């Protein structure tokens, strides 16, 4: 038997007699746009170089090392920021990265990385996670700036040119040969990596 329910939930599912469909639709569109804009602004704010470098002291070690690397300072002044390497530009992969890194907030709350010693202990695991991600996407973030096409054989060392002829062979990609380009490698690297 159907019974007329009262209360909050019932008022939510009961068809509206007060507002026209058009009004409800417009309210929905405005709220939807606000949500998209809010998400966009949050993504921008949490991808900025300032946020990545300063929001938590857990990042002190990787930040300091990166600031000594050619990706921070080089003769042309083109700088790769944290987000250029670590956050995809495409919407869906970016969403995935943001959701996964929200889990890091839990680590921050529970203090799992809050001393250099704790960071050193977890570094291999964190690095392996990034290597796996870059291997799986064929070093997509590197290729946003570096193109194989654009590499001049005359300007690269002969060793680099010889090695770069191997890109794509057996699935070989940038990160296979270029680990530790922005940070020091973990002390406890497994053999063969
Ligand atoms: C935002 C653009 C950008 C991104 C993203 C980027 N790079 Fe670079 N990379 C540069 C610039 C600029 C230089 C310095 C060029 C110079 O020396 O003038 C550089 C230099 C290098 C060098 C030579 C210097 C060194 O560290 O030995 C390597 C190797 C390199 N990048 C590999 C990578 C790899 C691998 C990735 C992905 C994990 C990557 N880059 C991502 C812009 C970028
Ligand atoms: C098979 C291994 C291998 C792969 C794959 C590879 N590289 Fe390299 N790359 C090297 C070696 C070796 C050097 C030379 C390093 C040196 O001379 O110190 C080099 C040098 C470079 C340099 C510096 C060039 C110069 O002369 O200053 C850049 C930039 C670079 N690689 C980017 C990339 C990018 C981007 C990719 C992926 C598209 C890539 N490499 C893939 C092995 C590789
Ligand atoms: C040019 C690309 C590049 C830039 C720029 C970059 N990283 Fe990384 N990052 C990597 C790579 C590649 C790894 C995987 C480990 C390795 O090879 O060093 C990594 C690993 C890490 C790790 C895991 C722990 C570790 O040390 O391996 C953290 C945390 C990190 N990066 C944070 C940052 C922060 C914060 C910034 C900006 C201040 C930054 N990265 C800038 C390429 C980059």
PDB file of C-alpha atoms and ligand atoms in Angstrom:
ATOM      1  CA  UNK A   1       0.000   0.000   0.000  1.00  0.00           C
ATOM      2  CA  UNK A   2       1.337   3.420  -0.958  1.00  0.00           C
ATOM      3  CA  UNK A   3       1.284   5.882   1.835  1.00  0.00           C
ATOM      4  CA  UNK A   4       1.830   9.591   1.556  1.00  0.00           C
ATOM      5  CA  UNK A   5       5.108  10.184   3.409  1.00  0.00           C
ATOM      6  CA  UNK A   6       5.945  13.420   5.057  1.00  0.00           C
ATOM      7  CA  UNK A   7       9.225  14.965   6.080  1.00  0.00           C
ATOM      8  CA  UNK A   8      12.452  16.000   4.352  1.00  0.00           C
ATOM      9  CA  UNK A   9      12.974  13.042   1.984  1.00  0.00           C
ATOM     10  CA  UNK A  10       9.392  13.020   0.876  1.00  0.00           C
ATOM     11  CA  UNK A  11       9.581  16.711   0.058  1.00  0.00           C
ATOM     12  CA  UNK A  12      12.682  16.010  -2.022  1.00  0.00           C
ATOM     13  CA  UNK A  13      11.085  13.383  -4.250  1.00  0.00           C
ATOM     14  CA  UNK A  14       7.614  14.863  -4.470  1.00  0.00           C
ATOM     15  CA  UNK A  15       7.056  16.615  -7.839  1.00  0.00           C
ATOM     16  CA  UNK A  16       7.135  20.361  -7.441  1.00  0.00           C
ATOM     17  CA  UNK A  17       3.972  22.267  -7.974  1.00  0.00           C
ATOM     18  CA  UNK A  18       5.457  25.624  -7.069  1.00  0.00           C
ATOM     19  CA  UNK A  19       8.328  25.925  -9.556  1.00  0.00           C
ATOM     20  CA  UNK A  20       8.198  25.489 -13.307  1.00  0.00           C
ATOM     21  CA  UNK A  21      10.413  22.886 -14.963  1.00  0.00           C
ATOM     22  CA  UNK A  22      12.296  25.759 -16.588  1.00  0.00           C
ATOM     23  CA  UNK A  23      13.099  27.364 -13.219  1.00  0.00           C
ATOM     24  CA  UNK A  24      14.315  24.044 -11.810  1.00  0.00           C
ATOM     25  CA  UNK A  25      16.393  23.408 -14.924  1.00  0.00           C
ATOM     26  CA  UNK A  26      18.015  26.839 -14.700  1.00  0.00           C
ATOM     27  CA  UNK A  27      18.810  26.381 -11.012  1.00  0.00           C
ATOM     28  CA  UNK A  28      20.373  22.996 -11.896  1.00  0.00           C
ATOM     29  CA  UNK A  29      22.490  24.524 -14.668  1.00  0.00           C
ATOM     30  CA  UNK A  30      23.710  27.371 -12.452  1.00  0.00           C
ATOM     31  CA  UNK A  31      24.633  24.958  -9.628  1.00  0.00           C
ATOM     32  CA  UNK A  32      26.363  22.664 -12.147  1.00  0.00           C
ATOM     33  CA  UNK A  33      28.444  25.516 -13.539  1.00  0.00           C
ATOM     34  CA  UNK A  34      29.351  26.655 -10.018  1.00  0.00           C
ATOM     35  CA  UNK A  35      30.538  23.122  -9.218  1.00  0.00           C
ATOM     36  CA  UNK A  36      32.692  22.955 -12.358  1.00  0.00           C
ATOM     37  CA  UNK A  37      34.184  26.403 -11.689  1.00  0.00           C
ATOM     38  CA  UNK A  38      34.835  25.473  -8.051  1.00  0.00           C
ATOM     39  CA  UNK A  39      36.586  22.242  -9.058  1.00  0.00           C
ATOM     40  CA  UNK A  40      38.654  24.083 -11.645  1.00  0.00           C
ATOM     41  CA  UNK A  41      39.755  26.757  -9.162  1.00  0.00           C
ATOM     42  CA  UNK A  42      40.619  24.111  -6.550  1.00  0.00           C
ATOM     43  CA  UNK A  43      42.678  22.179  -9.119  1.00  0.00           C
ATOM     44  CA  UNK A  44      44.503  25.356 -10.152  1.00  0.00           C
ATOM     45  CA  UNK A  45      45.243  26.343  -6.559  1.00  0.00           C
ATOM     46  CA  UNK A  46      46.468  22.878  -5.589  1.00  0.00           C
ATOM     47  CA  UNK A  47      48.698  22.604  -8.695  1.00  0.00           C
ATOM     48  CA  UNK A  48      50.549  25.897  -8.292  1.00  0.00           C
ATOM     49  CA  UNK A  49      54.310  25.847  -7.675  1.00  0.00           C
ATOM     50  CA  UNK A  50      53.706  27.666  -4.369  1.00  0.00           C
ATOM     51  CA  UNK A  51      51.233  25.097  -3.114  1.00  0.00           C
ATOM     52  CA  UNK A  52      53.375  22.135  -4.168  1.00  0.00           C
ATOM     53  CA  UNK A  53      56.530  23.518  -2.573  1.00  0.00           C
ATOM     54  CA  UNK A  54      55.233  25.178   0.570  1.00  0.00           C
ATOM     55  CA  UNK A  55      51.979  23.628   1.662  1.00  0.00           C
ATOM     56  CA  UNK A  56      53.643  20.925   3.687  1.00  0.00           C
ATOM     57  CA  UNK A  57      57.123  20.375   5.087  1.00  0.00           C
ATOM     58  CA  UNK A  58      56.869  16.716   4.027  1.00  0.00           C
ATOM     59  CA  UNK A  59      57.979  17.977   0.592  1.00  0.00           C
ATOM     60  CA  UNK A  60      61.176  19.670   1.829  1.00  0.00           C
ATOM     61  CA  UNK A  61      63.520  16.984   0.537  1.00  0.00           C
ATOM     62  CA  UNK A  62      62.164  16.645  -3.033  1.00  0.00           C
ATOM     63  CA  UNK A  63      61.762  20.435  -3.326  1.00  0.00           C
ATOM     64  CA  UNK A  64      65.356  21.175  -2.252  1.00  0.00           C
ATOM     65  CA  UNK A  65      66.745  18.573  -4.655  1.00  0.00           C
ATOM     66  CA  UNK A  66      64.617  19.792  -7.558  1.00  0.00           C
ATOM     67  CA  UNK A  67      65.898  23.334  -6.968  1.00  0.00           C
ATOM     68  CA  UNK A  68      69.428  22.058  -7.672  1.00  0.00           C
ATOM     69  CA  UNK A  69      68.358  20.357 -10.920  1.00  0.00           C
ATOM     70  CA  UNK A  70      68.440  21.583 -14.537  1.00  0.00           C
ATOM     71  CA  UNK A  71      64.650  21.472 -14.592  1.00  0.00           C
ATOM     72  CA  UNK A  72      64.623  24.344 -12.086  1.00  0.00           C
ATOM     73  CA  UNK A  73      67.428  26.448 -13.455  1.00  0.00           C
ATOM     74  CA  UNK A  74      69.115  26.183 -16.856  1.00  0.00           C
ATOM     75  CA  UNK A  75      70.648  28.380 -19.512  1.00  0.00           C
ATOM     76  CA  UNK A  76      67.311  28.986 -21.309  1.00  0.00           C
ATOM     77  CA  UNK A  77      65.206  29.804 -18.251  1.00  0.00           C
ATOM     78  CA  UNK A  78      62.450  27.358 -19.199  1.00  0.00           C
ATOM     79  CA  UNK A  79      61.348  25.820 -15.910  1.00  0.00           C
ATOM     80  CA  UNK A  80      59.462  22.595 -15.342  1.00  0.00           C
ATOM     81  CA  UNK A  81      57.213  22.963 -12.287  1.00  0.00           C
ATOM     82  CA  UNK A  82      56.146  20.092 -10.043  1.00  0.00           C
ATOM     83  CA  UNK A  83      52.761  19.871 -11.758  1.00  0.00           C
ATOM     84  CA  UNK A  84      54.344  19.676 -15.254  1.00  0.00           C
ATOM     85  CA  UNK A  85      55.821  16.281 -14.364  1.00  0.00           C
ATOM     86  CA  UNK A  86      53.398  15.045 -11.723  1.00  0.00           C
ATOM     87  CA  UNK A  87      49.909  16.167 -12.764  1.00  0.00           C
ATOM     88  CA  UNK A  88      48.473  15.189 -16.156  1.00  0.00           C
ATOM     89  CA  UNK A  89      46.963  17.984 -18.255  1.00  0.00           C
ATOM     90  CA  UNK A  90      44.104  15.872 -19.660  1.00  0.00           C
ATOM     91  CA  UNK A  91      40.889  16.051 -17.639  1.00  0.00           C
ATOM     92  CA  UNK A  92      40.303  12.382 -16.732  1.00  0.00           C
ATOM     93  CA  UNK A  93      43.908  11.493 -15.835  1.00  0.00           C
ATOM     94  CA  UNK A  94      44.105  14.785 -13.921  1.00  0.00           C
ATOM     95  CA  UNK A  95      40.966  13.872 -11.976  1.00  0.00           C
ATOM     96  CA  UNK A  96      42.452  10.465 -11.168  1.00  0.00           C
ATOM     97  CA  UNK A  97      45.675  12.063  -9.895  1.00  0.00           C
ATOM     98  CA  UNK A  98      43.781  14.590  -7.771  1.00  0.00           C
ATOM     99  CA  UNK A  99      41.588  11.936  -6.181  1.00  0.00           C
ATOM    100  CA  UNK A 100      44.576   9.689  -5.464  1.00  0.00           C
ATOM    101  CA  UNK A 101      46.624  12.513  -3.978  1.00  0.00           C
ATOM    102  CA  UNK A 102      43.726  13.513  -1.718  1.00  0.00           C
ATOM    103  CA  UNK A 103      44.590  10.281   0.088  1.00  0.00           C
ATOM    104  CA  UNK A 104      47.923  11.948   0.924  1.00  0.00           C
ATOM    105  CA  UNK A 105      45.994  14.285   3.191  1.00  0.00           C
ATOM    106  CA  UNK A 106      45.428  11.258   5.397  1.00  0.00           C
ATOM    107  CA  UNK A 107      49.180  10.694   5.471  1.00  0.00           C
ATOM    108  CA  UNK A 108      49.640  14.335   6.434  1.00  0.00           C
ATOM    109  CA  UNK A 109      47.109  14.095   9.237  1.00  0.00           C
ATOM    110  CA  UNK A 110      48.681  10.928  10.601  1.00  0.00           C
ATOM    111  CA  UNK A 111      52.217  12.258  10.139  1.00  0.00           C
ATOM    112  CA  UNK A 112      53.476   9.344   8.016  1.00  0.00           C
ATOM    113  CA  UNK A 113      56.169  11.460   6.259  1.00  0.00           C
ATOM    114  CA  UNK A 114      56.786  14.321   8.652  1.00  0.00           C
ATOM    115  CA  UNK A 115      60.520  13.823   9.292  1.00  0.00           C
ATOM    116  CA  UNK A 116      63.383  13.421   6.795  1.00  0.00           C
ATOM    117  CA  UNK A 117      63.919   9.920   8.235  1.00  0.00           C
ATOM    118  CA  UNK A 118      60.322   8.874   7.634  1.00  0.00           C
ATOM    119  CA  UNK A 119      60.524  10.349   4.128  1.00  0.00           C
ATOM    120  CA  UNK A 120      63.740   8.446   3.373  1.00  0.00           C
ATOM    121  CA  UNK A 121      62.135   5.228   4.576  1.00  0.00           C
ATOM    122  CA  UNK A 122      59.149   5.608   2.227  1.00  0.00           C
ATOM    123  CA  UNK A 123      61.017   7.176  -0.701  1.00  0.00           C
ATOM    124  CA  UNK A 124      61.558   4.036  -2.752  1.00  0.00           C
ATOM    125  CA  UNK A 125      57.852   3.207  -2.614  1.00  0.00           C
ATOM    126  CA  UNK A 126      56.859   6.761  -3.645  1.00  0.00           C
ATOM    127  CA  UNK A 127      59.403   6.804  -6.471  1.00  0.00           C
ATOM    128  CA  UNK A 128      58.311   3.391  -7.741  1.00  0.00           C
ATOM    129  CA  UNK A 129      54.768   4.655  -7.848  1.00  0.00           C
ATOM    130  CA  UNK A 130      55.781   7.576 -10.115  1.00  0.00           C
ATOM    131  CA  UNK A 131      57.976   5.353 -12.302  1.00  0.00           C
ATOM    132  CA  UNK A 132      55.089   2.925 -12.827  1.00  0.00           C
ATOM    133  CA  UNK A 133      52.741   5.782 -13.707  1.00  0.00           C
ATOM    134  CA  UNK A 134      55.208   7.276 -16.218  1.00  0.00           C
ATOM    135  CA  UNK A 135      56.052   3.884 -17.719  1.00  0.00           C
ATOM    136  CA  UNK A 136      52.335   3.154 -18.183  1.00  0.00           C
ATOM    137  CA  UNK A 137      51.637   6.459 -19.955  1.00  0.00           C
ATOM    138  CA  UNK A 138      54.789   6.350 -22.129  1.00  0.00           C
ATOM    139  CA  UNK A 139      56.285   9.317 -20.218  1.00  0.00           C
ATOM    140  CA  UNK A 140      53.418  11.506 -21.394  1.00  0.00           C
ATOM    141  CA  UNK A 141      54.247  14.426 -19.083  1.00  0.00           C
ATOM    142  CA  UNK A 142      57.914  14.492 -20.255  1.00  0.00           C
ATOM    143  CA  UNK A 143      56.709  14.542 -23.851  1.00  0.00           C
ATOM    144  CA  UNK A 144      54.595  17.637 -23.212  1.00  0.00           C
ATOM    145  CA  UNK A 145      57.928  19.503 -23.373  1.00  0.00           C
ATOM    146  CA  UNK A 146      60.451  17.137 -24.989  1.00  0.00           C
ATOM    147  CA  UNK A 147      59.711  15.747 -28.440  1.00  0.00           C
ATOM    148  CA  UNK A 148      61.819  13.080 -30.102  1.00  0.00           C
ATOM    149  CA  UNK A 149      61.217  14.913 -33.399  1.00  0.00           C
ATOM    150  CA  UNK A 150      62.661  18.086 -31.976  1.00  0.00           C
ATOM    151  CA  UNK A 151      65.903  16.473 -30.796  1.00  0.00           C
ATOM    152  CA  UNK A 152      68.778  17.608 -32.972  1.00  0.00           C
ATOM    153  CA  UNK A 153      71.320  14.844 -33.519  1.00  0.00           C
ATOM    154  CA  UNK A 154      74.033  17.467 -34.139  1.00  0.00           C
ATOM    155  CA  UNK A 155      73.365  19.177 -30.857  1.00  0.00           C
ATOM    156  CA  UNK A 156      73.032  16.112 -28.643  1.00  0.00           C
ATOM    157  CA  UNK A 157      76.009  14.040 -27.558  1.00  0.00           C
ATOM    158  CA  UNK A 158      76.619  10.995 -29.788  1.00  0.00           C
ATOM    159  CA  UNK A 159      75.825   8.789 -26.791  1.00  0.00           C
ATOM    160  CA  UNK A 160      72.451  10.479 -26.317  1.00  0.00           C
ATOM    161  CA  UNK A 161      71.620  10.212 -30.038  1.00  0.00           C
ATOM    162  CA  UNK A 162      72.530   6.501 -30.089  1.00  0.00           C
ATOM    163  CA  UNK A 163      70.372   5.848 -27.044  1.00  0.00           C
ATOM    164  CA  UNK A 164      67.470   7.903 -28.348  1.00  0.00           C
ATOM    165  CA  UNK A 165      67.314   5.736 -31.463  1.00  0.00           C
ATOM    166  CA  UNK A 166      66.091   3.046 -29.060  1.00  0.00           C
ATOM    167  CA  UNK A 167      63.023   5.010 -27.897  1.00  0.00           C
ATOM    168  CA  UNK A 168      59.909   2.921 -28.516  1.00  0.00           C
ATOM    169  CA  UNK A 169      61.872  -0.299 -29.049  1.00  0.00           C
ATOM    170  CA  UNK A 170      60.585  -2.974 -26.675  1.00  0.00           C
ATOM    171  CA  UNK A 171      58.399  -0.245 -25.190  1.00  0.00           C
ATOM    172  CA  UNK A 172      61.411   1.761 -24.010  1.00  0.00           C
ATOM    173  CA  UNK A 173      60.431   5.206 -22.842  1.00  0.00           C
ATOM    174  CA  UNK A 174      62.092   8.272 -21.280  1.00  0.00           C
ATOM    175  CA  UNK A 175      61.637   7.194 -17.642  1.00  0.00           C
ATOM    176  CA  UNK A 176      63.355   3.830 -18.278  1.00  0.00           C
ATOM    177  CA  UNK A 177      66.677   5.660 -18.768  1.00  0.00           C
ATOM    178  CA  UNK A 178      66.075   8.997 -17.018  1.00  0.00           C
ATOM    179  CA  UNK A 179      65.210   8.263 -13.412  1.00  0.00           C
ATOM    180  CA  UNK A 180      66.401  10.783 -10.852  1.00  0.00           C
ATOM    181  CA  UNK A 181      66.378  13.805 -13.206  1.00  0.00           C
ATOM    182  CA  UNK A 182      64.681  16.124 -10.689  1.00  0.00           C
ATOM    183  CA  UNK A 183      65.380  14.463  -7.332  1.00  0.00           C
ATOM    184  CA  UNK A 184      68.025  12.173  -5.888  1.00  0.00           C
ATOM    185  CA  UNK A 185      67.430   8.485  -6.405  1.00  0.00           C
ATOM    186  CA  UNK A 186      66.346   6.452  -3.365  1.00  0.00           C
ATOM    187  CA  UNK A 187      69.318   5.006  -1.422  1.00  0.00           C
ATOM    188  CA  UNK A 188      67.845   1.525  -1.475  1.00  0.00           C
ATOM    189  CA  UNK A 189      67.402   1.155  -5.264  1.00  0.00           C
ATOM    190  CA  UNK A 190      66.842  -2.506  -6.179  1.00  0.00           C
ATOM    191  CA  UNK A 191      69.449  -4.142  -8.490  1.00  0.00           C
ATOM    192  CA  UNK A 192      68.855  -3.536 -12.196  1.00  0.00           C
ATOM    193  CA  UNK A 193      66.674  -0.438 -11.807  1.00  0.00           C
TER     194      UNK A 193
HETATM  195  C1  LIG B   1      57.889  21.900 -18.544  1.00  0.00           C
HETATM  196  C2  LIG B   1      58.758  21.273 -19.530  1.00  0.00           C
HETATM  197  C3  LIG B   1      59.521  20.022 -19.166  1.00  0.00           C
HETATM  198  C4  LIG B   1      59.031  18.827 -18.690  1.00  0.00           C
HETATM  199  C5  LIG B   1      57.595  18.484 -18.323  1.00  0.00           C
HETATM  200  C6  LIG B   1      60.160  17.931 -18.629  1.00  0.00           C
HETATM  201  N1  LIG B   1      61.290  18.577 -19.035  1.00  0.00           N
HETATM  202 FE1  LIG B   1      63.159  17.781 -19.158  1.00  0.00          FE
HETATM  203  N2  LIG B   1      63.946  19.593 -19.577  1.00  0.00           N
HETATM  204  C7  LIG B   1      63.217  20.739 -19.767  1.00  0.00           C
HETATM  205  C8  LIG B   1      64.121  21.860 -19.885  1.00  0.00           C
HETATM  206  C9  LIG B   1      63.723  23.289 -20.126  1.00  0.00           C
HETATM  207  C10 LIG B   1      65.433  21.334 -19.753  1.00  0.00           C
HETATM  208  C11 LIG B   1      66.750  22.098 -19.795  1.00  0.00           C
HETATM  209  C12 LIG B   1      67.164  22.372 -21.179  1.00  0.00           C
HETATM  210  C13 LIG B   1      68.479  23.122 -21.180  1.00  0.00           C
HETATM  211  O1  LIG B   1      69.459  22.574 -20.691  1.00  0.00           O
HETATM  212  O2  LIG B   1      68.480  24.241 -21.649  1.00  0.00           O
HETATM  213  C14 LIG B   1      65.277  19.894 -19.576  1.00  0.00           C
HETATM  214  C15 LIG B   1      66.345  19.022 -19.450  1.00  0.00           C
HETATM  215  C16 LIG B   1      66.214  17.634 -19.429  1.00  0.00           C
HETATM  216  C17 LIG B   1      67.330  16.688 -19.483  1.00  0.00           C
HETATM  217  C18 LIG B   1      68.806  17.032 -19.587  1.00  0.00           C
HETATM  218  C19 LIG B   1      69.318  17.533 -18.283  1.00  0.00           C
HETATM  219  C20 LIG B   1      69.389  16.458 -17.263  1.00  0.00           C
HETATM  220  O3  LIG B   1      68.645  16.538 -16.262  1.00  0.00           O
HETATM  221  O4  LIG B   1      70.149  15.500 -17.440  1.00  0.00           O
HETATM  222  C21 LIG B   1      66.766  15.432 -19.428  1.00  0.00           C
HETATM  223  C22 LIG B   1      67.492  14.107 -19.451  1.00  0.00           C
HETATM  224  C23 LIG B   1      65.324  15.599 -19.317  1.00  0.00           C
HETATM  225  N3  LIG B   1      65.023  16.942 -19.326  1.00  0.00           N
HETATM  226  C24 LIG B   1      64.419  14.572 -19.205  1.00  0.00           C
HETATM  227  C25 LIG B   1      63.074  14.749 -18.822  1.00  0.00           C
HETATM  228  C26 LIG B   1      62.189  13.683 -18.405  1.00  0.00           C
HETATM  229  C27 LIG B   1      62.575  12.215 -18.335  1.00  0.00           C
HETATM  230  C28 LIG B   1      60.974  14.251 -18.110  1.00  0.00           C
HETATM  231  C29 LIG B   1      59.725  13.572 -17.571  1.00  0.00           C
HETATM  232  C30 LIG B   1      59.857  12.878 -16.296  1.00  0.00           C
HETATM  233  C31 LIG B   1      61.108  15.686 -18.359  1.00  0.00           C
HETATM  234  N4  LIG B   1      62.389  15.937 -18.767  1.00  0.00           N
HETATM  235  C32 LIG B   1      60.074  16.617 -18.206  1.00  0.00           C
HETATM  236  C33 LIG B   1      61.830  20.825 -19.818  1.00  0.00           C
HETATM  237  C34 LIG B   1      60.958  19.855 -19.374  1.00  0.00           C
HETATM  238  C1  LIG B   2      67.612   3.843 -23.935  1.00  0.00           C
HETATM  239  C2  LIG B   2      67.847   4.874 -22.993  1.00  0.00           C
HETATM  240  C3  LIG B   2      67.228   6.248 -23.214  1.00  0.00           C
HETATM  241  C4  LIG B   2      65.910   6.542 -23.518  1.00  0.00           C
HETATM  242  C5  LIG B   2      64.776   5.562 -23.767  1.00  0.00           C
HETATM  243  C6  LIG B   2      65.815   7.968 -23.528  1.00  0.00           C
HETATM  244  N1  LIG B   2      67.033   8.542 -23.258  1.00  0.00           N
HETATM  245 FE1  LIG B   2      67.462  10.535 -23.151  1.00  0.00          FE
HETATM  246  N2  LIG B   2      69.435  10.111 -22.900  1.00  0.00           N
HETATM  247  C7  LIG B   2      69.975   8.847 -22.738  1.00  0.00           C
HETATM  248  C8  LIG B   2      71.394   8.961 -22.538  1.00  0.00           C
HETATM  249  C9  LIG B   2      72.360   7.800 -22.291  1.00  0.00           C
HETATM  250  C10 LIG B   2      71.712  10.333 -22.602  1.00  0.00           C
HETATM  251  C11 LIG B   2      73.076  10.986 -22.502  1.00  0.00           C
HETATM  252  C12 LIG B   2      73.368  11.283 -21.061  1.00  0.00           C
HETATM  253  C13 LIG B   2      74.729  11.907 -20.943  1.00  0.00           C
HETATM  254  O1  LIG B   2      75.423  12.049 -21.939  1.00  0.00           O
HETATM  255  O2  LIG B   2      75.054  12.255 -19.808  1.00  0.00           O
HETATM  256  C14 LIG B   2      70.457  11.043 -22.827  1.00  0.00           C
HETATM  257  C15 LIG B   2      70.336  12.415 -22.914  1.00  0.00           C
HETATM  258  C16 LIG B   2      69.122  13.095 -22.931  1.00  0.00           C
HETATM  259  C17 LIG B   2      68.972  14.531 -22.892  1.00  0.00           C
HETATM  260  C18 LIG B   2      70.105  15.545 -22.851  1.00  0.00           C
HETATM  261  C19 LIG B   2      70.607  15.745 -24.263  1.00  0.00           C
HETATM  262  C20 LIG B   2      71.873  16.559 -24.334  1.00  0.00           C
HETATM  263  O3  LIG B   2      72.680  16.258 -25.230  1.00  0.00           O
HETATM  264  O4  LIG B   2      72.045  17.459 -23.521  1.00  0.00           O
HETATM  265  C21 LIG B   2      67.625  14.791 -22.915  1.00  0.00           C
HETATM  266  C22 LIG B   2      66.964  16.152 -22.887  1.00  0.00           C
HETATM  267  C23 LIG B   2      66.931  13.523 -22.975  1.00  0.00           C
HETATM  268  N3  LIG B   2      67.869  12.521 -22.984  1.00  0.00           N
HETATM  269  C24 LIG B   2      65.566  13.381 -23.013  1.00  0.00           C
HETATM  270  C25 LIG B   2      64.917  12.181 -23.258  1.00  0.00           C
HETATM  271  C26 LIG B   2      63.487  12.052 -23.443  1.00  0.00           C
HETATM  272  C27 LIG B   2      62.511  13.198 -23.387  1.00  0.00           C
HETATM  273  C28 LIG B   2      63.221  10.737 -23.691  1.00  0.00           C
HETATM  274  C29 LIG B   2      61.866  10.114 -24.041  1.00  0.00           C
HETATM  275  C30 LIG B   2      61.179  10.685 -25.191  1.00  0.00           C
HETATM  276  C31 LIG B   2      64.493  10.019 -23.612  1.00  0.00           C
HETATM  277  N4  LIG B   2      65.483  10.938 -23.364  1.00  0.00           N
HETATM  278  C32 LIG B   2      64.632   8.663 -23.755  1.00  0.00           C
HETATM  279  C33 LIG B   2      69.268   7.659 -22.750  1.00  0.00           C
HETATM  280  C34 LIG B   2      67.926   7.518 -23.074  1.00  0.00           C
HETATM  281  C1  LIG B   3      61.202  17.193 -14.578  1.00  0.00           C
HETATM  282  C2  LIG B   3      60.202  16.401 -13.921  1.00  0.00           C
HETATM  283  C3  LIG B   3      59.936  16.587 -12.443  1.00  0.00           C
HETATM  284  C4  LIG B   3      59.726  17.762 -11.763  1.00  0.00           C
HETATM  285  C5  LIG B   3      59.755  19.171 -12.291  1.00  0.00           C
HETATM  286  C6  LIG B   3      59.438  17.383 -10.398  1.00  0.00           C
HETATM  287  N1  LIG B   3      59.492  16.029 -10.252  1.00  0.00           N
HETATM  288 FE1  LIG B   3      59.068  14.970  -8.562  1.00  0.00          FE
HETATM  289  N2  LIG B   3      59.585  13.230  -9.519  1.00  0.00           N
HETATM  290  C7  LIG B   3      59.941  13.123 -10.852  1.00  0.00           C
HETATM  291  C8  LIG B   3      60.300  11.747 -11.132  1.00  0.00           C
HETATM  292  C9  LIG B   3      60.775  11.204 -12.454  1.00  0.00           C
HETATM  293  C10 LIG B   3      60.122  11.021  -9.931  1.00  0.00           C
HETATM  294  C11 LIG B   3      60.357   9.520  -9.678  1.00  0.00           C
HETATM  295  C12 LIG B   3      61.631   9.324  -8.859  1.00  0.00           C
HETATM  296  C13 LIG B   3      62.845   9.806  -9.597  1.00  0.00           C
HETATM  297  O1  LIG B   3      63.147   9.293 -10.692  1.00  0.00           O
HETATM  298  O2  LIG B   3      63.520  10.719  -9.070  1.00  0.00           O
HETATM  299  C14 LIG B   3      59.673  11.982  -8.931  1.00  0.00           C
HETATM  300  C15 LIG B   3      59.390  11.678  -7.600  1.00  0.00           C
HETATM  301  C16 LIG B   3      58.840  12.538  -6.686  1.00  0.00           C
HETATM  302  C17 LIG B   3      58.418  12.185  -5.344  1.00  0.00           C
HETATM  303  C18 LIG B   3      58.494  10.777  -4.731  1.00  0.00           C
HETATM  304  C19 LIG B   3      59.700  10.664  -3.822  1.00  0.00           C
HETATM  305  C20 LIG B   3      61.012  10.660  -4.554  1.00  0.00           C
HETATM  306  O3  LIG B   3      61.875  11.486  -4.216  1.00  0.00           O
HETATM  307  O4  LIG B   3      61.213   9.862  -5.478  1.00  0.00           O
HETATM  308  C21 LIG B   3      57.920  13.311  -4.765  1.00  0.00           C
HETATM  309  C22 LIG B   3      57.337  13.443  -3.366  1.00  0.00           C
HETATM  310  C23 LIG B   3      58.048  14.391  -5.736  1.00  0.00           C
HETATM  311  N3  LIG B   3      58.599  13.888  -6.894  1.00  0.00           N
HETATM  312  C24 LIG B   3      57.646  15.700  -5.523  1.00  0.00           C
HETATM  313  C25 LIG B   3      57.959  16.766  -6.377  1.00  0.00           C
HETATM  314  C26 LIG B   3      57.749  18.170  -6.046  1.00  0.00           C
HETATM  315  C27 LIG B   3      57.117  18.681  -4.765  1.00  0.00           C
HETATM  316  C28 LIG B   3      58.200  18.897  -7.118  1.00  0.00           C
HETATM  317  C29 LIG B   3      58.280  20.413  -7.267  1.00  0.00           C
HETATM  318  C30 LIG B   3      58.962  21.130  -6.206  1.00  0.00           C
HETATM  319  C31 LIG B   3      58.661  17.946  -8.119  1.00  0.00           C
HETATM  320  N4  LIG B   3      58.512  16.681  -7.628  1.00  0.00           N
HETATM  321  C32 LIG B   3      59.147  18.292  -9.373  1.00  0.00           C
HETATM  322  C33 LIG B   3      59.958  14.149 -11.777  1.00  0.00           C
HETATM  323  C34 LIG B   3      59.797  15.495 -11.484  1.00  0.00           C
END
